[in-house]
PDB file of C-alpha atoms in Angstrom:
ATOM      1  CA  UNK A   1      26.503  71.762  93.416  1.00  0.00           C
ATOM      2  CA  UNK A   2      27.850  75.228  94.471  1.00  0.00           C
ATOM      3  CA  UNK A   3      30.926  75.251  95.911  1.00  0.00           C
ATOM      4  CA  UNK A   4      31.947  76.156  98.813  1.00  0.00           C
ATOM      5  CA  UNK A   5      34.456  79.424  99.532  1.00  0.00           C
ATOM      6  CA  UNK A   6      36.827  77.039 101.189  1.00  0.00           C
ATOM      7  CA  UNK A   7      36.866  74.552  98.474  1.00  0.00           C
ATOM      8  CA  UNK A   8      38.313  77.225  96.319  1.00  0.00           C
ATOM      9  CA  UNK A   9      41.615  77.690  94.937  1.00  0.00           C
ATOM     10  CA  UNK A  10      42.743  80.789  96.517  1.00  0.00           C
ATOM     11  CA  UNK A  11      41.556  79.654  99.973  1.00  0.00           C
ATOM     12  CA  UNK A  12      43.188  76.275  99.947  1.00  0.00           C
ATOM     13  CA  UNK A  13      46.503  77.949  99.188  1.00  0.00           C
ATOM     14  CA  UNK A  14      45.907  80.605 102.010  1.00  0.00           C
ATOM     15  CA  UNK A  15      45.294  77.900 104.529  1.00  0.00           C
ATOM     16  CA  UNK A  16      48.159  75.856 103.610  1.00  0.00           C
ATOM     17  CA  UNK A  17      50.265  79.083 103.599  1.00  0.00           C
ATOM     18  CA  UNK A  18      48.953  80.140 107.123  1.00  0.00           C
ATOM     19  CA  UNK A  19      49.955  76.571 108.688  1.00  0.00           C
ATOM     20  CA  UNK A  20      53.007  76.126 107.196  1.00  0.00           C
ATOM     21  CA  UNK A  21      53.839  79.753 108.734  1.00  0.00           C
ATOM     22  CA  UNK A  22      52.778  78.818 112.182  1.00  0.00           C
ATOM     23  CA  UNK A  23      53.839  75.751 112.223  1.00  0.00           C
ATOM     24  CA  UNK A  24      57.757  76.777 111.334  1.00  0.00           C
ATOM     25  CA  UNK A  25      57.268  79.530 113.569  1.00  0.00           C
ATOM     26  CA  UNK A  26      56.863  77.869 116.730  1.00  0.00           C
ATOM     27  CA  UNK A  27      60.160  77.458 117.505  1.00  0.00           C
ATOM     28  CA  UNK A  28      60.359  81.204 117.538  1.00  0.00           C
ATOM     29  CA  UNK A  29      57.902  81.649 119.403  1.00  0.00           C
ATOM     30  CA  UNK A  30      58.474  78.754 121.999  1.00  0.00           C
ATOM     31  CA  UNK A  31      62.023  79.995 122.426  1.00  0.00           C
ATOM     32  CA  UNK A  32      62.914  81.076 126.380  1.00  0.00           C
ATOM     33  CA  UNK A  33      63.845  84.696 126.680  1.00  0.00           C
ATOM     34  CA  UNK A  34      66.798  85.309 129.261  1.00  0.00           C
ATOM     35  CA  UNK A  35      65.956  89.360 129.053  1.00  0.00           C
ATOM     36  CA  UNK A  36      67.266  90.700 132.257  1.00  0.00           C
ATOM     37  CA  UNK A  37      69.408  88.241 133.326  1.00  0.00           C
ATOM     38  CA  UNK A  38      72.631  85.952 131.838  1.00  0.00           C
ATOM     39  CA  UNK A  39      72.073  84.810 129.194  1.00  0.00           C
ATOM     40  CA  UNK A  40      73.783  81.354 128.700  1.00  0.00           C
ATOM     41  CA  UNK A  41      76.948  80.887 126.922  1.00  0.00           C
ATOM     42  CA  UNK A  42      76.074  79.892 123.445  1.00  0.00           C
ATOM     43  CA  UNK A  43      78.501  78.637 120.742  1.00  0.00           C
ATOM     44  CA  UNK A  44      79.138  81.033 117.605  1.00  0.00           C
ATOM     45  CA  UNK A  45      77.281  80.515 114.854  1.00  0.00           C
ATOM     46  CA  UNK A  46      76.930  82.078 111.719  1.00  0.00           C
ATOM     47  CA  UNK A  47      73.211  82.990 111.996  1.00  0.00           C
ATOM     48  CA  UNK A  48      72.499  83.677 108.596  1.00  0.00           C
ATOM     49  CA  UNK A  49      73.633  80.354 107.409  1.00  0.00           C
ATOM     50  CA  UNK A  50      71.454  78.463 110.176  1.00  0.00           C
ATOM     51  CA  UNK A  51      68.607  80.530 109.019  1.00  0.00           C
ATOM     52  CA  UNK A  52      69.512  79.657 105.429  1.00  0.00           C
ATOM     53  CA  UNK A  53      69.912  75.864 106.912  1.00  0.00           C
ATOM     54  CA  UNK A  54      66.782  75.673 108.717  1.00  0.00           C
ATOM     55  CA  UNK A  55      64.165  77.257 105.568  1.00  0.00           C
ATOM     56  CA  UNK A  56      66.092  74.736 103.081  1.00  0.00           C
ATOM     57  CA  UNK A  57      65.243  72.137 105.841  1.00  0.00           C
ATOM     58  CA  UNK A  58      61.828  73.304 105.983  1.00  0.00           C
ATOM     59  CA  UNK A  59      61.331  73.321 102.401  1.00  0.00           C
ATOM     60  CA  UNK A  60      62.472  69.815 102.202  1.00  0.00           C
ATOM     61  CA  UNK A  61      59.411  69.123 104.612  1.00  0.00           C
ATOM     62  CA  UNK A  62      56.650  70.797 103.210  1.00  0.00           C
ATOM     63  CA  UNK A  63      58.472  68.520 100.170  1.00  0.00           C
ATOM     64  CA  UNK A  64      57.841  65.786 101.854  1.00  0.00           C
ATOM     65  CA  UNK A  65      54.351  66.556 103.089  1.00  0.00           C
ATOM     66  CA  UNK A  66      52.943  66.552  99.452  1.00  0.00           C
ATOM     67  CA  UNK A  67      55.093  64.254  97.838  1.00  0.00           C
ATOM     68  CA  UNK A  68      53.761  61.730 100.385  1.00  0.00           C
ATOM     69  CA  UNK A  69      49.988  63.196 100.263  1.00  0.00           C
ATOM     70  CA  UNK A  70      49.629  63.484  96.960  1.00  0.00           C
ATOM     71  CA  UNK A  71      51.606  60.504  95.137  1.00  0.00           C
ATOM     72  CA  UNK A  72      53.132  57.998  97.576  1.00  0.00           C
ATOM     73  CA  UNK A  73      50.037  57.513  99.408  1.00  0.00           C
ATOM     74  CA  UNK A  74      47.278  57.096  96.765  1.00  0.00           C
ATOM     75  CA  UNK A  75      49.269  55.398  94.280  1.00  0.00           C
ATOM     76  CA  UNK A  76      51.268  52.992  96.995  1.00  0.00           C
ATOM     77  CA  UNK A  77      48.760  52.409  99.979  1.00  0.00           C
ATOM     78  CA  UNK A  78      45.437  52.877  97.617  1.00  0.00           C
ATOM     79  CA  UNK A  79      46.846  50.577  95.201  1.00  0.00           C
ATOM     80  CA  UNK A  80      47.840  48.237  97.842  1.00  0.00           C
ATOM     81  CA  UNK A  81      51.219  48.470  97.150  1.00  0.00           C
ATOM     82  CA  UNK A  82      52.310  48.157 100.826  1.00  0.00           C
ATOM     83  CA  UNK A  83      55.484  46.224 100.259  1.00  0.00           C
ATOM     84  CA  UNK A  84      57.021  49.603  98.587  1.00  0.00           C
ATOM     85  CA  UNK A  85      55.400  52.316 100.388  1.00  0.00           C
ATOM     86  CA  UNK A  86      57.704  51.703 103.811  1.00  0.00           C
ATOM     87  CA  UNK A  87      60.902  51.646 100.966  1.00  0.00           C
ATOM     88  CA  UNK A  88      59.609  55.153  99.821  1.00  0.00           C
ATOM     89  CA  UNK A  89      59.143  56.687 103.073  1.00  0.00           C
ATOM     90  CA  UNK A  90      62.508  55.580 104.277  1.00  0.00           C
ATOM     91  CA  UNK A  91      64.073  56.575 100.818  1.00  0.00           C
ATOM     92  CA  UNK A  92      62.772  60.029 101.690  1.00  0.00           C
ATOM     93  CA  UNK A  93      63.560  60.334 105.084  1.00  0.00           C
ATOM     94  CA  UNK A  94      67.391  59.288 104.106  1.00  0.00           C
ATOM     95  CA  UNK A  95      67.665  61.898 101.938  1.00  0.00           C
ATOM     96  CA  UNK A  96      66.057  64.867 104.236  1.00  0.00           C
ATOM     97  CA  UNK A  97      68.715  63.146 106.838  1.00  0.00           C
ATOM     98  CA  UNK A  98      71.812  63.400 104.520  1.00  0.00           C
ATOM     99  CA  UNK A  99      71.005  66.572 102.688  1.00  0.00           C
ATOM    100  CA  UNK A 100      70.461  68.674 106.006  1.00  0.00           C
ATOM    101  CA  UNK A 101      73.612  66.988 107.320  1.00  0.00           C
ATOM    102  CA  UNK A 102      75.439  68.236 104.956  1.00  0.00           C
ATOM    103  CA  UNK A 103      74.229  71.715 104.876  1.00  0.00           C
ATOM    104  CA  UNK A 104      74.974  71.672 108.825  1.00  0.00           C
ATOM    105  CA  UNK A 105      78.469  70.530 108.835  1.00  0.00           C
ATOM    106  CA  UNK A 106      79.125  72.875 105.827  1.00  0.00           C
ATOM    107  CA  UNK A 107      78.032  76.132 106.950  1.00  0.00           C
ATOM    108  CA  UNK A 108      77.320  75.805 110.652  1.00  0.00           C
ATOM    109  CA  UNK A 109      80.475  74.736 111.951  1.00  0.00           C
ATOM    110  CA  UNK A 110      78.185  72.224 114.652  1.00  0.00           C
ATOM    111  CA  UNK A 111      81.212  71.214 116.779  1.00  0.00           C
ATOM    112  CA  UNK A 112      83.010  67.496 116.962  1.00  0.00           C
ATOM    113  CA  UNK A 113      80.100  66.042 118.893  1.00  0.00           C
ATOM    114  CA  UNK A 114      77.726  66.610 116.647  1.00  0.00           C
ATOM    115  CA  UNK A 115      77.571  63.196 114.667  1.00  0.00           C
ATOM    116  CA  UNK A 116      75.527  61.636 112.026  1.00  0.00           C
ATOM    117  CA  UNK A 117      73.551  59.515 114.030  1.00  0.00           C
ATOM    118  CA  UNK A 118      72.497  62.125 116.259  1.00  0.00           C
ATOM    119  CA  UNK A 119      70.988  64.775 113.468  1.00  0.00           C
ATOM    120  CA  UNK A 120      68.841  61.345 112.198  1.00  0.00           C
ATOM    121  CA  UNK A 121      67.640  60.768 115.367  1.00  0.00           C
ATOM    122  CA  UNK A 122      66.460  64.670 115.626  1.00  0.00           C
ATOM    123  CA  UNK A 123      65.130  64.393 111.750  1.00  0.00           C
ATOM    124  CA  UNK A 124      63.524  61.368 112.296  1.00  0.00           C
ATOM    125  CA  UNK A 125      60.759  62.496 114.522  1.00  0.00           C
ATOM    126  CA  UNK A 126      60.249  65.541 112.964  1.00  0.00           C
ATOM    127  CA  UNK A 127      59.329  63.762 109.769  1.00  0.00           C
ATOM    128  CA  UNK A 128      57.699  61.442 111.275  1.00  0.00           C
ATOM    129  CA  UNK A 129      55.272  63.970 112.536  1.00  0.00           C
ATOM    130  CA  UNK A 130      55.259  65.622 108.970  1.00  0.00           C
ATOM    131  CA  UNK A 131      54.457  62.137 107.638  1.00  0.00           C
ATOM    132  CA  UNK A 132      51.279  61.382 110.306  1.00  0.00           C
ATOM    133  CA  UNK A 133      49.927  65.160 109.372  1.00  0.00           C
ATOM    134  CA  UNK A 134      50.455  64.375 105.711  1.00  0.00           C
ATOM    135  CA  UNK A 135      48.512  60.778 105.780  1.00  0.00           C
ATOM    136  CA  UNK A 136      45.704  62.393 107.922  1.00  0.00           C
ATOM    137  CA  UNK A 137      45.676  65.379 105.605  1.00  0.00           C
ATOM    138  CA  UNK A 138      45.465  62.908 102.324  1.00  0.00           C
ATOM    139  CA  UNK A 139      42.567  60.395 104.472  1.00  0.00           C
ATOM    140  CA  UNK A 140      40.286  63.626 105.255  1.00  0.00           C
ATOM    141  CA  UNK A 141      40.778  65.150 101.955  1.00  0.00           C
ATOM    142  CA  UNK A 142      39.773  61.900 100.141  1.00  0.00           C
ATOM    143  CA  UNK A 143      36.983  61.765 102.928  1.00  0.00           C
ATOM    144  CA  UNK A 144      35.487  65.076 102.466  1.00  0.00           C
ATOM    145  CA  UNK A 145      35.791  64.073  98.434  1.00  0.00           C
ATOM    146  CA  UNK A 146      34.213  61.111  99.231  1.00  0.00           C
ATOM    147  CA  UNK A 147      31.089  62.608 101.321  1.00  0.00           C
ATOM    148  CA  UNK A 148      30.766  65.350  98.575  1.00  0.00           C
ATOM    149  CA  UNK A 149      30.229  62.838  95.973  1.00  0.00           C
ATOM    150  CA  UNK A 150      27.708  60.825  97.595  1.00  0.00           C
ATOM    151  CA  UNK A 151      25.673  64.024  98.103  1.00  0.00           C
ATOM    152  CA  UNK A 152      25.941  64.997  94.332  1.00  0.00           C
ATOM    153  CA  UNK A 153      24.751  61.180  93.263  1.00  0.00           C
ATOM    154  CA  UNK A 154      22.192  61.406  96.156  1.00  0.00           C
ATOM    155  CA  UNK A 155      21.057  65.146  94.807  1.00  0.00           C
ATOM    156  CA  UNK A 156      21.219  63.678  90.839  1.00  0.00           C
ATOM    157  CA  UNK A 157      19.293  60.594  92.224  1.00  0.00           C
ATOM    158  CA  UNK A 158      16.655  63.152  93.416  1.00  0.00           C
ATOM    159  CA  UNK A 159      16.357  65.190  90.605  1.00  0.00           C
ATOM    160  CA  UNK A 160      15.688  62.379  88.386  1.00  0.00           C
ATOM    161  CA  UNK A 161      13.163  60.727  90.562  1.00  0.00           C
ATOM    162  CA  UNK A 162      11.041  63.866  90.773  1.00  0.00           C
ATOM    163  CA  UNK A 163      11.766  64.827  86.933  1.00  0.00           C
ATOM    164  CA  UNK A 164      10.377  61.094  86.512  1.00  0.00           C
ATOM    165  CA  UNK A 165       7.346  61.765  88.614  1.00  0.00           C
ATOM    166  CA  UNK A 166       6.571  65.336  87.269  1.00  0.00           C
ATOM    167  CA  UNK A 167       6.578  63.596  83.633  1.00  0.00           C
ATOM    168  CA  UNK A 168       4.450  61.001  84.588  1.00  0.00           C
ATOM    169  CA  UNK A 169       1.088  61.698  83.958  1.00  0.00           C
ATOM    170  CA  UNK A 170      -1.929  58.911  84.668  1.00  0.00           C
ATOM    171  CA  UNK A 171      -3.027  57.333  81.031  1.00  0.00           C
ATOM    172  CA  UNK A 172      -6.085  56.740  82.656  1.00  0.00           C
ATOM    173  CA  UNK A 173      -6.700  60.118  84.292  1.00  0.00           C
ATOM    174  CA  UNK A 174      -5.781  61.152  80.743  1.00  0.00           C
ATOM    175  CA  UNK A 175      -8.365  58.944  78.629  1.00  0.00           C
ATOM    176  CA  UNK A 176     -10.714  59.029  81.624  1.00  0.00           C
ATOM    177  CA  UNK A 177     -11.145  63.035  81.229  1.00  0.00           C
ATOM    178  CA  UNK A 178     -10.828  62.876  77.409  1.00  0.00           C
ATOM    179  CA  UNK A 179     -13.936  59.952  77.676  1.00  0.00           C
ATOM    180  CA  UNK A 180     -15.780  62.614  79.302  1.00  0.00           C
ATOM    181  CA  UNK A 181     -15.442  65.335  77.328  1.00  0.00           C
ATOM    182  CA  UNK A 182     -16.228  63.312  74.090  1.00  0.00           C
ATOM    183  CA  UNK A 183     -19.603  62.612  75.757  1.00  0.00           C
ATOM    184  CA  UNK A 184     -20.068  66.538  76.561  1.00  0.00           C
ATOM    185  CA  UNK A 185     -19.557  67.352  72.965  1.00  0.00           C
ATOM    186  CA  UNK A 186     -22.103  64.681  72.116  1.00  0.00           C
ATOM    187  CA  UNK A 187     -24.873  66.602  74.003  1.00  0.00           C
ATOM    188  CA  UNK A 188     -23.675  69.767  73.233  1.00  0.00           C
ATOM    189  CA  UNK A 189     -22.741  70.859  77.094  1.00  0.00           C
ATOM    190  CA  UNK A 190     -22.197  73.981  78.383  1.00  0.00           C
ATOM    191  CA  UNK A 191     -19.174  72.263  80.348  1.00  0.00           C
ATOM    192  CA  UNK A 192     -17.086  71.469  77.701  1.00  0.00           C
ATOM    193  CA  UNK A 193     -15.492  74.480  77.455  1.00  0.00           C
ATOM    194  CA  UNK A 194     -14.300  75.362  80.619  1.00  0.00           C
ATOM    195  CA  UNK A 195     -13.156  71.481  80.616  1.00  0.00           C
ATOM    196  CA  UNK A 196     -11.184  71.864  77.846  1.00  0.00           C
ATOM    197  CA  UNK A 197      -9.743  75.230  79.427  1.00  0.00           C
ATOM    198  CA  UNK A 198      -8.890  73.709  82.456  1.00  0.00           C
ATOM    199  CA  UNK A 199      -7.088  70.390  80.653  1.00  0.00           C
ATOM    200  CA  UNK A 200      -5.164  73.125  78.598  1.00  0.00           C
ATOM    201  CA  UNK A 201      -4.194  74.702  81.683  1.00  0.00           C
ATOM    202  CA  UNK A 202      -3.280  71.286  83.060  1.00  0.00           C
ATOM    203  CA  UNK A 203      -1.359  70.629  80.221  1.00  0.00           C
ATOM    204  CA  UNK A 204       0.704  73.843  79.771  1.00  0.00           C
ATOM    205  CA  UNK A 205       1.500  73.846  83.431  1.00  0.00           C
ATOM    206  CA  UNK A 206       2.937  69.896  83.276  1.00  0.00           C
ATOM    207  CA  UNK A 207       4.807  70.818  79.843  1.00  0.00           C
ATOM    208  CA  UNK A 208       6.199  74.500  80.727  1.00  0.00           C
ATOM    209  CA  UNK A 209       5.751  75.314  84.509  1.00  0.00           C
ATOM    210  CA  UNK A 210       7.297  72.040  85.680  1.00  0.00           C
ATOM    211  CA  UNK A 211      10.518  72.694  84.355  1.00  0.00           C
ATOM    212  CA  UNK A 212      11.396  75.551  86.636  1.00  0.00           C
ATOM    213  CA  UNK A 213      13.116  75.034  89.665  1.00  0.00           C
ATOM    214  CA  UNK A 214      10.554  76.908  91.932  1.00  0.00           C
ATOM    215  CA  UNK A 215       7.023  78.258  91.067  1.00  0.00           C
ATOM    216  CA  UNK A 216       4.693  80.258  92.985  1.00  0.00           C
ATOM    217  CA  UNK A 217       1.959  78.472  95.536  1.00  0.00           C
ATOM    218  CA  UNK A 218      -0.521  80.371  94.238  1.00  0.00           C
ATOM    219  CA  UNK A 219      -0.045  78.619  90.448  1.00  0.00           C
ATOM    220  CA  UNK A 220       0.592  75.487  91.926  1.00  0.00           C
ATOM    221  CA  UNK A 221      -3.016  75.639  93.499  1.00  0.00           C
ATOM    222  CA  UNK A 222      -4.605  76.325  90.156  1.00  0.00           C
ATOM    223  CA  UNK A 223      -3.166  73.471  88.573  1.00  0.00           C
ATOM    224  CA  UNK A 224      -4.207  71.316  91.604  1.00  0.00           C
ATOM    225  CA  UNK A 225      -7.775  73.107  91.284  1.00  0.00           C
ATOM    226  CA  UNK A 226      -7.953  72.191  87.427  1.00  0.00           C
ATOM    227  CA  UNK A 227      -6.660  68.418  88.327  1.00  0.00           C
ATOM    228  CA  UNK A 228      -9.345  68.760  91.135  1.00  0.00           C
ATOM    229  CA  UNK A 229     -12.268  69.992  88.833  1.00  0.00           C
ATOM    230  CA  UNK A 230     -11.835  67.619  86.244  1.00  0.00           C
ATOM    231  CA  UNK A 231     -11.725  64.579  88.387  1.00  0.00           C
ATOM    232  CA  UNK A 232     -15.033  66.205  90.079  1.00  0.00           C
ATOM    233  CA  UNK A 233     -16.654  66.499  86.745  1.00  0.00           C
ATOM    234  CA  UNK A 234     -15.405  62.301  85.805  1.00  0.00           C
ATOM    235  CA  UNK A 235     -17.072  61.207  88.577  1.00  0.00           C
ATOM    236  CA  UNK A 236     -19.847  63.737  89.382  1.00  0.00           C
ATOM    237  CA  UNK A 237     -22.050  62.857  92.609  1.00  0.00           C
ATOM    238  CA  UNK A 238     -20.353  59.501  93.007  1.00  0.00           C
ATOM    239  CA  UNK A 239     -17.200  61.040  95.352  1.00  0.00           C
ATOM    240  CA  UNK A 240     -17.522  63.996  97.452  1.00  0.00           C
ATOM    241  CA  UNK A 241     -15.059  65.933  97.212  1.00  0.00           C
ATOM    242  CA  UNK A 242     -14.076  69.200  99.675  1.00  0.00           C
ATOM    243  CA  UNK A 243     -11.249  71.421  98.851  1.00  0.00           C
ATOM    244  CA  UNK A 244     -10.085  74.697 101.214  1.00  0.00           C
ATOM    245  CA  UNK A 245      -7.178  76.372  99.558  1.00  0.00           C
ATOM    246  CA  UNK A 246      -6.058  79.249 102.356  1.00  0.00           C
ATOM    247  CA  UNK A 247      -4.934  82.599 100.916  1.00  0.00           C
ATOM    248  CA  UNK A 248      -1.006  82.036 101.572  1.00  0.00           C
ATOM    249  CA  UNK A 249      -0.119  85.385 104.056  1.00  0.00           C
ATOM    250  CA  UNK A 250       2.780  86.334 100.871  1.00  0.00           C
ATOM    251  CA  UNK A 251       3.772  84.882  97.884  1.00  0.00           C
ATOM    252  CA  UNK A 252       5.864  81.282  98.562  1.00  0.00           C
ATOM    253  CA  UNK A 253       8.028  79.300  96.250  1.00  0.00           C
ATOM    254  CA  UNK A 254       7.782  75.557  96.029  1.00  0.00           C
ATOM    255  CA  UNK A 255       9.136  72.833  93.951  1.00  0.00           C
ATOM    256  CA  UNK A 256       6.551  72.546  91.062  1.00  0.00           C
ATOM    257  CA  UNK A 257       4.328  69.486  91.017  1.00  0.00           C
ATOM    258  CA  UNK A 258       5.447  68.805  94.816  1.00  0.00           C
ATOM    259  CA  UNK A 259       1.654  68.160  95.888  1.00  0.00           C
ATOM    260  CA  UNK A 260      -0.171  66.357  92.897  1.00  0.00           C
ATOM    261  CA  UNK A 261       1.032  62.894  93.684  1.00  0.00           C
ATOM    262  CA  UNK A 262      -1.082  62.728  96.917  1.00  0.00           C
ATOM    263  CA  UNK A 263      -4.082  64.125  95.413  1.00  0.00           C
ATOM    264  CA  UNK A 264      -3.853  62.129  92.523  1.00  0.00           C
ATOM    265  CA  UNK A 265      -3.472  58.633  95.020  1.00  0.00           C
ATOM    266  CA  UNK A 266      -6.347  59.824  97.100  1.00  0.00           C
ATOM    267  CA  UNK A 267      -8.244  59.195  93.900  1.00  0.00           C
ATOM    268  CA  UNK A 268      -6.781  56.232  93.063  1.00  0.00           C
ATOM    269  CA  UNK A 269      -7.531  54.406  96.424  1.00  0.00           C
ATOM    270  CA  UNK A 270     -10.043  56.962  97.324  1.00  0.00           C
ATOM    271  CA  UNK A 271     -12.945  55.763  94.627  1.00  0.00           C
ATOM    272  CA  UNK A 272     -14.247  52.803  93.320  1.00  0.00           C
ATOM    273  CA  UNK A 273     -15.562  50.257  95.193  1.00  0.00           C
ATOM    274  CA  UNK A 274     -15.774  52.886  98.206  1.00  0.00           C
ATOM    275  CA  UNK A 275     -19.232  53.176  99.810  1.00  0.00           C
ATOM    276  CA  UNK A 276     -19.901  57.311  99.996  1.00  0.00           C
ATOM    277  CA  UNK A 277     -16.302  57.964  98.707  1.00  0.00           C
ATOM    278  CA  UNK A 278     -14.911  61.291  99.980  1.00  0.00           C
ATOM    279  CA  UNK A 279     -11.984  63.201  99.495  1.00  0.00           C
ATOM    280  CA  UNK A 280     -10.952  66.427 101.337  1.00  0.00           C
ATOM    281  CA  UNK A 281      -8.164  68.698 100.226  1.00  0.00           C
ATOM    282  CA  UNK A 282      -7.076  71.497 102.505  1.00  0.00           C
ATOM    283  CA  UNK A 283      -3.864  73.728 102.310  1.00  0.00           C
ATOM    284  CA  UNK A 284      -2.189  76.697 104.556  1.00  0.00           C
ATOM    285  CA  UNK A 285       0.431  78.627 104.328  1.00  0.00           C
ATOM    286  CA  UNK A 286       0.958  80.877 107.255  1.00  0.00           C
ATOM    287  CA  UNK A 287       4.677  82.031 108.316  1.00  0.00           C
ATOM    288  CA  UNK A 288       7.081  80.067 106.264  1.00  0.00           C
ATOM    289  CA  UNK A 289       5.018  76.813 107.166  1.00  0.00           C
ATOM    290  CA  UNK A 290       3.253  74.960 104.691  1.00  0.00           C
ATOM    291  CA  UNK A 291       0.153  72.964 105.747  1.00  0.00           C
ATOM    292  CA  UNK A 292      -1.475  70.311 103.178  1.00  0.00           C
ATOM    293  CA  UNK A 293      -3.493  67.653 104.218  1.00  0.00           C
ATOM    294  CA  UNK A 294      -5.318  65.438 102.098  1.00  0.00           C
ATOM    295  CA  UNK A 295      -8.038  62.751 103.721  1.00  0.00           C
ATOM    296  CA  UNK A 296      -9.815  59.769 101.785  1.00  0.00           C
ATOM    297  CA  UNK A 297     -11.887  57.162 102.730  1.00  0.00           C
ATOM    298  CA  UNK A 298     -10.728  53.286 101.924  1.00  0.00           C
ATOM    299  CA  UNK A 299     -11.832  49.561 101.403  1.00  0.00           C
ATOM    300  CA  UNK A 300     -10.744  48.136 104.635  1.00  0.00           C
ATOM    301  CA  UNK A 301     -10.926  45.087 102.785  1.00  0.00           C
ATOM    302  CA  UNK A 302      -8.745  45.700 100.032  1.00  0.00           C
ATOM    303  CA  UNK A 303      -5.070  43.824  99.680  1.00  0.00           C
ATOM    304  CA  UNK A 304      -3.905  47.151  98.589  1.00  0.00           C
TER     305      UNK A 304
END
């Protein structure tokens, strides 16, 4: 199936990029300006080594984020593993705690109140909120995955159904019409010709034409007009059959052998033990619609 732009390499990176940049921006941006009046007092600190501090922090998050999304998660909770996926988490978490710790009381002098117990309880619900974004990043992923799959085995299923039904052709529409035309040949008709045109034109269409994605409206109403005239000549004046093809309003594209299967089951349930059988055939296309609506007549009584 064609992919989709953001399915693509490139665009998944962008996106990630984008919110990771916003998201470790909003601190920035959420910051209070005290422009035109005091500002208050503020402890010294060496800016470029909180700066330093907070990307190595942030680093360590994004870290964390696809560690969790990408290997604790599916190989832990997926695998039902849930004794060891709390361990993991809180294996991670300790070390985000300790390693920013000790980047803070190195370089950014914090002051004596600031104890260890305090920066956990600041780290912890930070990566707690990584760790809920990075679970329902991993369960939509695997969601999407999930839905795109079923659409591909749905699509396949498809395919193969109508690949089965355009290589089906009736045996006994086949040694019906081949009956007939041995019995032309015997008395030398005039109609054996154009029968045995029309079959060949049956025939190429099913073996070439069919394979093709699309084909034109207008060829598949000649193959439905040679199916039509050959099941006309089989059973002569015994079924009446009435067929209006409309000139389409532009040329049209259509699966290929779409419309056979109901004119070949208005034949099947449509003769035989039908008093004044009758079939009628009519198509349309006007404006992007396509109208086809085929009519038989049917033994009420049948179990059928």
């Amino acid at each position: 199936m064609k992919q989709n732009w953001y399915n693509k390499k490139w665009a998944v990176v962008a996106m990630h990029t984008t919110a990771w940049v916003l998201l470790f921006s909003l601190p920035y941006l959420l910051r209070p300006s005290f422009s035109g009046g005091e500002q208050p007092h503020r402890p010294q600190v060496d800016e470029t080594a909180n700066f330093l501090i907070m990307r190595l922090n942030d680093l360590c998050l994004i870290g964390f984020f696809y560690l969790n999304a990408l290997v604790l998660f599916p190989q832990l909770v997926y695998k039902r593993k849930y004794f060891f996926y709390p361990l993991a988490i809180a294996a991670c978490f300790t070390l985000i705690t300790l390693q920013n710790y000790s980047l803070v009381k190195a370089f950014a002098s914090p002051g004596p109140g600031y104890t260890l117990q305090k920066h956990a309880f600041f780290i912890f619900f930070i990566c707690l909120f990584i760790l809920a974004c990075s679970i329902a990043y991993r369960t939509i992923k695997d969601k999407m995955h999930a839905d795109n799959l079923a659409k591909e085995k749905e699509h396949e299923f498809l395919k193969t159904e109508l690949s089965l039904l355009r290589s089906q052709v009736s045996p006994h529409f086949m040694f019906n019409v081949l009956n007939n035309m041995v019995a032309l040949a015997r008395r030398q008709s005039d109609q054996l010709e154009p029968s045995l045109i029309k079959l060949s034109s049956l025939m190429r269409y099913m073996l070439y034409e069919a394979d093709e994605a699309k084909v034109s409206l207008e060829k598949e109403t000649e193959y439905l007009q040679s199916y039509i005239d050959l099941q006309q000549q089989r059973f002569g004046k015994k079924v009446s059959i009435s067929t209006l093809f409309h000139q389409p309003d532009k040329t049209y594209y259509i699966e290929p052998m779409l419309l056979i299967p109901f004119v070949e089951n208005a034949f099947k349930h449509g003769t035989g033990m039908i008093e004044e059988a009758m079939i009628k055939i009519e198509l349309a296309a006007v404006n992007n619609v396509l109208q086809f609506t085929v009519t038989n007549k049917y033994n009420e009584d049948s179990n059928e």
